[in-house]
mmCIF file of C-alpha atoms in Angstrom:
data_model
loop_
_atom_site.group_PDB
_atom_site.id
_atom_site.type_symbol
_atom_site.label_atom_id
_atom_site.label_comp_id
_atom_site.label_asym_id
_atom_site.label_seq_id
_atom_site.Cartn_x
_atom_site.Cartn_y
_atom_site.Cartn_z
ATOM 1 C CA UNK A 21 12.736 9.322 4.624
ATOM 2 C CA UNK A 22 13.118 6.127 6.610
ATOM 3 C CA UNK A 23 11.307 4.557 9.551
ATOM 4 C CA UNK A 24 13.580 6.601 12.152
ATOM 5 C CA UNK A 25 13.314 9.539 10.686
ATOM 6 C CA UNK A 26 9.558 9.038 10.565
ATOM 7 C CA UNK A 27 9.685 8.089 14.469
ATOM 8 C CA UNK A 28 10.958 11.296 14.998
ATOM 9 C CA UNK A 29 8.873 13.324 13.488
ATOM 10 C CA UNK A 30 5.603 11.679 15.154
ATOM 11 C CA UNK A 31 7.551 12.134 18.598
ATOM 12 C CA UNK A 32 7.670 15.567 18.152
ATOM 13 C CA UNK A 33 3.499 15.494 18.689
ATOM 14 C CA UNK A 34 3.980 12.797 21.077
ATOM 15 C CA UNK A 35 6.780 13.163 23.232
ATOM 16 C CA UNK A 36 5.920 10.478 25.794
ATOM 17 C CA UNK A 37 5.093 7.300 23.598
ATOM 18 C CA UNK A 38 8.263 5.152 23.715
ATOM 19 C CA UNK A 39 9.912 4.377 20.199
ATOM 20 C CA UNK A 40 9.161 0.544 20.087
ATOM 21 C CA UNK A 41 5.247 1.667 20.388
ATOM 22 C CA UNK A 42 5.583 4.074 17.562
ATOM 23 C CA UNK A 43 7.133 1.202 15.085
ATOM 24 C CA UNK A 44 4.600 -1.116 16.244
ATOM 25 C CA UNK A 45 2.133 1.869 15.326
ATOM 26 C CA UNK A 46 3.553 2.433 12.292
ATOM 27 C CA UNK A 47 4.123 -1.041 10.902
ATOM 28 C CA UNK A 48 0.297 -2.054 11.477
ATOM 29 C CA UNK A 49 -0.277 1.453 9.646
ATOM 30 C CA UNK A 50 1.577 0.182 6.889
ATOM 31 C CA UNK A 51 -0.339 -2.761 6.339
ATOM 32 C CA UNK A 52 -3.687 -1.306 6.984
ATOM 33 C CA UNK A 53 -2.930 1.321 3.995
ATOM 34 C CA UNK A 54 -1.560 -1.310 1.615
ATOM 35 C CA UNK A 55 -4.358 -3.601 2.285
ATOM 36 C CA UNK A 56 -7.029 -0.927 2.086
ATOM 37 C CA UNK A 57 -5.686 1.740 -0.862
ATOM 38 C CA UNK A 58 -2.786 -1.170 -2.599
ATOM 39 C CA UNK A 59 -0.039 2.154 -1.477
ATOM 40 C CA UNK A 60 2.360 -0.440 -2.781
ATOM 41 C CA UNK A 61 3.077 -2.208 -5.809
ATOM 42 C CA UNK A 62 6.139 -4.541 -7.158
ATOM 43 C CA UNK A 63 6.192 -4.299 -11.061
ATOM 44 C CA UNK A 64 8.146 -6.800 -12.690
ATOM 45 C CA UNK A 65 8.538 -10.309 -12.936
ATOM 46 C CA UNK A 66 5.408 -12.249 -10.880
ATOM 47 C CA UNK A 67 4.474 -15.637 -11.739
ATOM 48 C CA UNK A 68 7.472 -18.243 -12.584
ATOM 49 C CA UNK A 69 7.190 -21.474 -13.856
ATOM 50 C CA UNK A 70 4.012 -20.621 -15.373
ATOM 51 C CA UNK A 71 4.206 -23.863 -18.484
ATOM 52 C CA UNK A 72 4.627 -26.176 -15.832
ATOM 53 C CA UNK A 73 1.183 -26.406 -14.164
ATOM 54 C CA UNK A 74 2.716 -25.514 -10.499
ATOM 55 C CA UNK A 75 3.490 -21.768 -11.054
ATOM 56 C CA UNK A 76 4.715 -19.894 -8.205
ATOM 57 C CA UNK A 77 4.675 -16.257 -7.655
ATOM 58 C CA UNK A 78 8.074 -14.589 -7.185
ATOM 59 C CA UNK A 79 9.558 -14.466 -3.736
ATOM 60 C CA UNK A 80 9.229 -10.407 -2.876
ATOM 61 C CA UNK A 81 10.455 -7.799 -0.270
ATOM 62 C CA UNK A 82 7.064 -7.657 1.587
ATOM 63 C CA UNK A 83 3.791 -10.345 1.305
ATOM 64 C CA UNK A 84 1.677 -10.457 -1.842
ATOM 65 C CA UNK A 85 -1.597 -9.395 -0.941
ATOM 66 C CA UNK A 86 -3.361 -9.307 -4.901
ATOM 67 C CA UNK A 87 -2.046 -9.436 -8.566
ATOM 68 C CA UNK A 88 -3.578 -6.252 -10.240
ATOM 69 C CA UNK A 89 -1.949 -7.223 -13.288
ATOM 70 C CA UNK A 90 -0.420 -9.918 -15.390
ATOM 71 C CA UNK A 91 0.627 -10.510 -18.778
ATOM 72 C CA UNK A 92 2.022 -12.943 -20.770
ATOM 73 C CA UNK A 93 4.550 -11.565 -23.118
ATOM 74 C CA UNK A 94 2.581 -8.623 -25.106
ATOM 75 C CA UNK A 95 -1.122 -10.377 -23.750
ATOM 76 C CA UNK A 96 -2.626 -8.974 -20.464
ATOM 77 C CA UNK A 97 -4.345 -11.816 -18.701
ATOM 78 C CA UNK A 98 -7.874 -11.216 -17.165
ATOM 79 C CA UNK A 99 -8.946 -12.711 -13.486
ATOM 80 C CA UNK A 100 -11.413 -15.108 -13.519
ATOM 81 C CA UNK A 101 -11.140 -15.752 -17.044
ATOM 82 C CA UNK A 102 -7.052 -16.505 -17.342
ATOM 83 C CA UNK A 103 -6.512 -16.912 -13.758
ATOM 84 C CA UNK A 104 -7.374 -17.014 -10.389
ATOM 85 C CA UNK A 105 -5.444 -16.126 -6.939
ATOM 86 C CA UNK A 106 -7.684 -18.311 -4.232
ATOM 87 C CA UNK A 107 -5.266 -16.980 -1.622
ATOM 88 C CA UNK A 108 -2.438 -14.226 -1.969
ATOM 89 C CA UNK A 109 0.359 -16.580 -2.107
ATOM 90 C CA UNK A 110 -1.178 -18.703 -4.807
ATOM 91 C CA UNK A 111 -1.825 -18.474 -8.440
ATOM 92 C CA UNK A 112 -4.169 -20.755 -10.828
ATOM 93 C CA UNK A 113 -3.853 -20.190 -14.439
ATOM 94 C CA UNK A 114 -7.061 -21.383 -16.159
ATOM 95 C CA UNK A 115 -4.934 -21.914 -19.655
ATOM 96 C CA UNK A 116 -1.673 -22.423 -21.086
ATOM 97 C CA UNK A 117 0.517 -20.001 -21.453
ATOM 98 C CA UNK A 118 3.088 -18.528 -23.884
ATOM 99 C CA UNK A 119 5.869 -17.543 -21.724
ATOM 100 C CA UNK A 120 7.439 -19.060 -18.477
ATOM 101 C CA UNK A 121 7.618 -16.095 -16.487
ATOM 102 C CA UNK A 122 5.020 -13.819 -16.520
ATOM 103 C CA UNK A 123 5.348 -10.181 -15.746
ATOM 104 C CA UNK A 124 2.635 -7.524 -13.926
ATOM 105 C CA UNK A 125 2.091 -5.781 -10.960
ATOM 106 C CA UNK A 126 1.276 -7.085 -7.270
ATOM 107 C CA UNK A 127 -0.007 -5.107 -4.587
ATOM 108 C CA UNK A 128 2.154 -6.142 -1.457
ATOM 109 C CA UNK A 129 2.024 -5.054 2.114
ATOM 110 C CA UNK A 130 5.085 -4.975 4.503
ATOM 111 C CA UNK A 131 5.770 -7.667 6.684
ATOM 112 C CA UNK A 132 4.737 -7.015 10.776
ATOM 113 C CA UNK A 133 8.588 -8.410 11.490
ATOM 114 C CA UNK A 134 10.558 -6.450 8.992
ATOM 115 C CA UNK A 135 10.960 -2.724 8.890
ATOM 116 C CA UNK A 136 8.776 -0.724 6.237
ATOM 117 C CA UNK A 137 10.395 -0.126 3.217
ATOM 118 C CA UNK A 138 11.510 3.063 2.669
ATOM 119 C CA UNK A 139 9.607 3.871 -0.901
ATOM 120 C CA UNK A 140 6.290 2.960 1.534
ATOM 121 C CA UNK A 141 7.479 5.735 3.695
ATOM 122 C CA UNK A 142 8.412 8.332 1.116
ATOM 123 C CA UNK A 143 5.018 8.308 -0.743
ATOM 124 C CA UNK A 144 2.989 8.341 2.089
ATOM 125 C CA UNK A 145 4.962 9.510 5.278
ATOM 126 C CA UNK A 146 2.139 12.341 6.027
ATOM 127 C CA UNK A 147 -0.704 9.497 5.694
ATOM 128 C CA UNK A 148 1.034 6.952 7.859
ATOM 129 C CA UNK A 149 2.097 9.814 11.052
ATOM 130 C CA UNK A 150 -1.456 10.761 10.821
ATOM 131 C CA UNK A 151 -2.133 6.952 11.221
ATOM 132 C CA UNK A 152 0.081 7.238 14.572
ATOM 133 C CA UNK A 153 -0.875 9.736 15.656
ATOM 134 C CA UNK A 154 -4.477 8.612 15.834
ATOM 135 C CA UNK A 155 -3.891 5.571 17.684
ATOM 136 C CA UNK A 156 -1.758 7.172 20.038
ATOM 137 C CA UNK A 157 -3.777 9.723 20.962
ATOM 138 C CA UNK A 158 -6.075 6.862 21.456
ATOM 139 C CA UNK A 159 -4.458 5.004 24.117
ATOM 140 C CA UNK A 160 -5.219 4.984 27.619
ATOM 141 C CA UNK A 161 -2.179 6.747 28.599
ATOM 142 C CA UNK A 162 -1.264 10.126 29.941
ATOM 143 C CA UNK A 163 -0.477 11.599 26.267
ATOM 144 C CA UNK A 164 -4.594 10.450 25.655
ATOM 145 C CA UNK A 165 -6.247 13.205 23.638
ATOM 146 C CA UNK A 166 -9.750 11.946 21.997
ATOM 147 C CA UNK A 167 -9.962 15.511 20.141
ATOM 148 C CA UNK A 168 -7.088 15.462 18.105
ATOM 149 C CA UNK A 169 -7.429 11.374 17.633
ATOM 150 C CA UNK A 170 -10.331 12.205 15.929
ATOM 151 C CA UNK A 171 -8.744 14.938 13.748
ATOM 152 C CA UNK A 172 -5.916 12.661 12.627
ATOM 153 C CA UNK A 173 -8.321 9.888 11.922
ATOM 154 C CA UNK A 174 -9.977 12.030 9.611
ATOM 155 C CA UNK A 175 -6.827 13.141 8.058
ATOM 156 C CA UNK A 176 -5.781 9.462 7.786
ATOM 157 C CA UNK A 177 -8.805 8.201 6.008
ATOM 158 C CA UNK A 178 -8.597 11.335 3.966
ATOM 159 C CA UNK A 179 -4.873 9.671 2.800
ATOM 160 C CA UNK A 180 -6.302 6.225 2.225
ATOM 161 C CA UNK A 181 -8.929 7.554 -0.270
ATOM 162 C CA UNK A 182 -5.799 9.474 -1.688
ATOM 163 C CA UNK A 183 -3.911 6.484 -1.948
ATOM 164 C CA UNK A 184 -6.680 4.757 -3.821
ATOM 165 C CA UNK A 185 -7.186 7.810 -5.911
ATOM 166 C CA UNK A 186 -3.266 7.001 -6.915
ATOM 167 C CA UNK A 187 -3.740 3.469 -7.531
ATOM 168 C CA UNK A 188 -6.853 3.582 -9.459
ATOM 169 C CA UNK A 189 -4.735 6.172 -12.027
ATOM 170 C CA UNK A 190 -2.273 2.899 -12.384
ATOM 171 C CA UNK A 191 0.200 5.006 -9.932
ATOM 172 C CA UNK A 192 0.687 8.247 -11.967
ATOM 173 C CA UNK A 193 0.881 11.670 -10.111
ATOM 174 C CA UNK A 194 -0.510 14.952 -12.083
ATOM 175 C CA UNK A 195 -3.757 16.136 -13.786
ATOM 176 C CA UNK A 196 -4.753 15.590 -17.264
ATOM 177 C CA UNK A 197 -3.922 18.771 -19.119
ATOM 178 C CA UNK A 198 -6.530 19.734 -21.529
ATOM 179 C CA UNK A 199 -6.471 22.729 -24.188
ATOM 180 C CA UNK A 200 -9.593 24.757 -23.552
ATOM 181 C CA UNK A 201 -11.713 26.030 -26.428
ATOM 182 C CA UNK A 202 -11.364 29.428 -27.922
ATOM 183 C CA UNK A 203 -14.222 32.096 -26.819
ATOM 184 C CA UNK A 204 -16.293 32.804 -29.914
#
C-alpha cells in the first residue's frame, strides 16, 4: 500500500476533506508514531568514520530520531557507557573502536516534506487512518464528528502501544510457542 492508496481509503469515511489535508494528516501521523512507538527502523550500516574521532551517522531515507543499537564488528556497544547521541543527528563514541563503520539499528521518522515510505504504510496503514481519521473528525468543519474522533483516537493509541509492543520484541511478529506439560 502507498500513500494514495491510503488517501483513498480514509476518504471513503471522509468524503469532504480535500486530499492535500489528508497527506498533511497523514505525514504528521507518521512522525508522531515513529517518535512515540520507533514503527520504523533502518538496520544496517550507521555510524561511518568511526576511528577517526568525527564519526558521522549514515545519510538515510527519513531523519534519525535514536540509535537502538550499535555494534562494532561481533561487540554490541552500550549507551552511556560506549557512546552517546546528544542530539539525533550526532554520535559521541566514548572509546576507540575496532571497525570503521559500525553497524545497528536506528529508529527514523519520515521527513514532513517527503512522502511516507511505503514499508511505514504497509505495517501500520490501519494505525495511521485511525490517526486521520481522528484529527479530521476533529476539525471545525462540516465533516466535524467529536463521537467517532474519540473512537478513532482510542483505536490509534491502541496502535501506538501495538507498535511499541513490536519494537520492544526487536521487530518480530508471532507468539512464543511453548509445549505444554502432560496431565498426570
Amino acid at each position: 500500500m502507498n500513500q494514495d492508496e491510503l488517501i483513498d481509503q480514509i476518504q471513503l469515511d471522509v468524503p469532504d476533506a480535500p486530499r492535500a489535508t489528508v497527506a498533511d494528516q497523514i505525514k504528521r501521523l507518521a512522525r508522531h508514531l515513529c517518535e512515540e512507538a520507533d514503527a520504523w527502523v533502518h538496520t544496517g550500516i550507521v555510524v561511518v568514520a568511526a576511528k577517526s574521532g568525527y564519526p558521522q551517522l549514515v545519510p538515510m531515507e527519513g531523519e534519525p530520531l535514536r540509535i537502538t543499537e550499535l555494534n562494532d564488528g561481533d561487540r554490541q556497544l552500550r549507551p552511556w557507557l560506549d557512546f552517546v547521541q546528544p542530539m539525533p543527528d550526532v554520535i559521541d563514541l566514548l572509546h576507540t573502536t575496532g571497525k570503521d563503520t559500525l553497524t545497528g539499528k536506528v529508529a527514523m521518522r519520515p521527513k514532513l516534506t517527503e512522502d511516507v515510505p511505503a514499508a511505514l504504510i504497509t505495517d501500520w496503514s490501519r494505525t495511521l487512518s485511525d490517526g486521520v481519521r481522528w484529527r479530521l473528525f476533529l476539525m471545525p468543519q462540516p465533516w466535524q464528528n467529536p463521537e467517532l474522533a474519540s473512537y478513532y483516537q482510542r483505536q490509534f493509541q491502541s496502535g501506538i502501544t501495538e507498535a511499541k509492543r513490536y519494537a520492544t520484541l526487536g521487530h518480530a511478529r508471532g507468539g512464543a510457542r511453548v509445549k505444554m506439560r502432560r496431565f498426570i
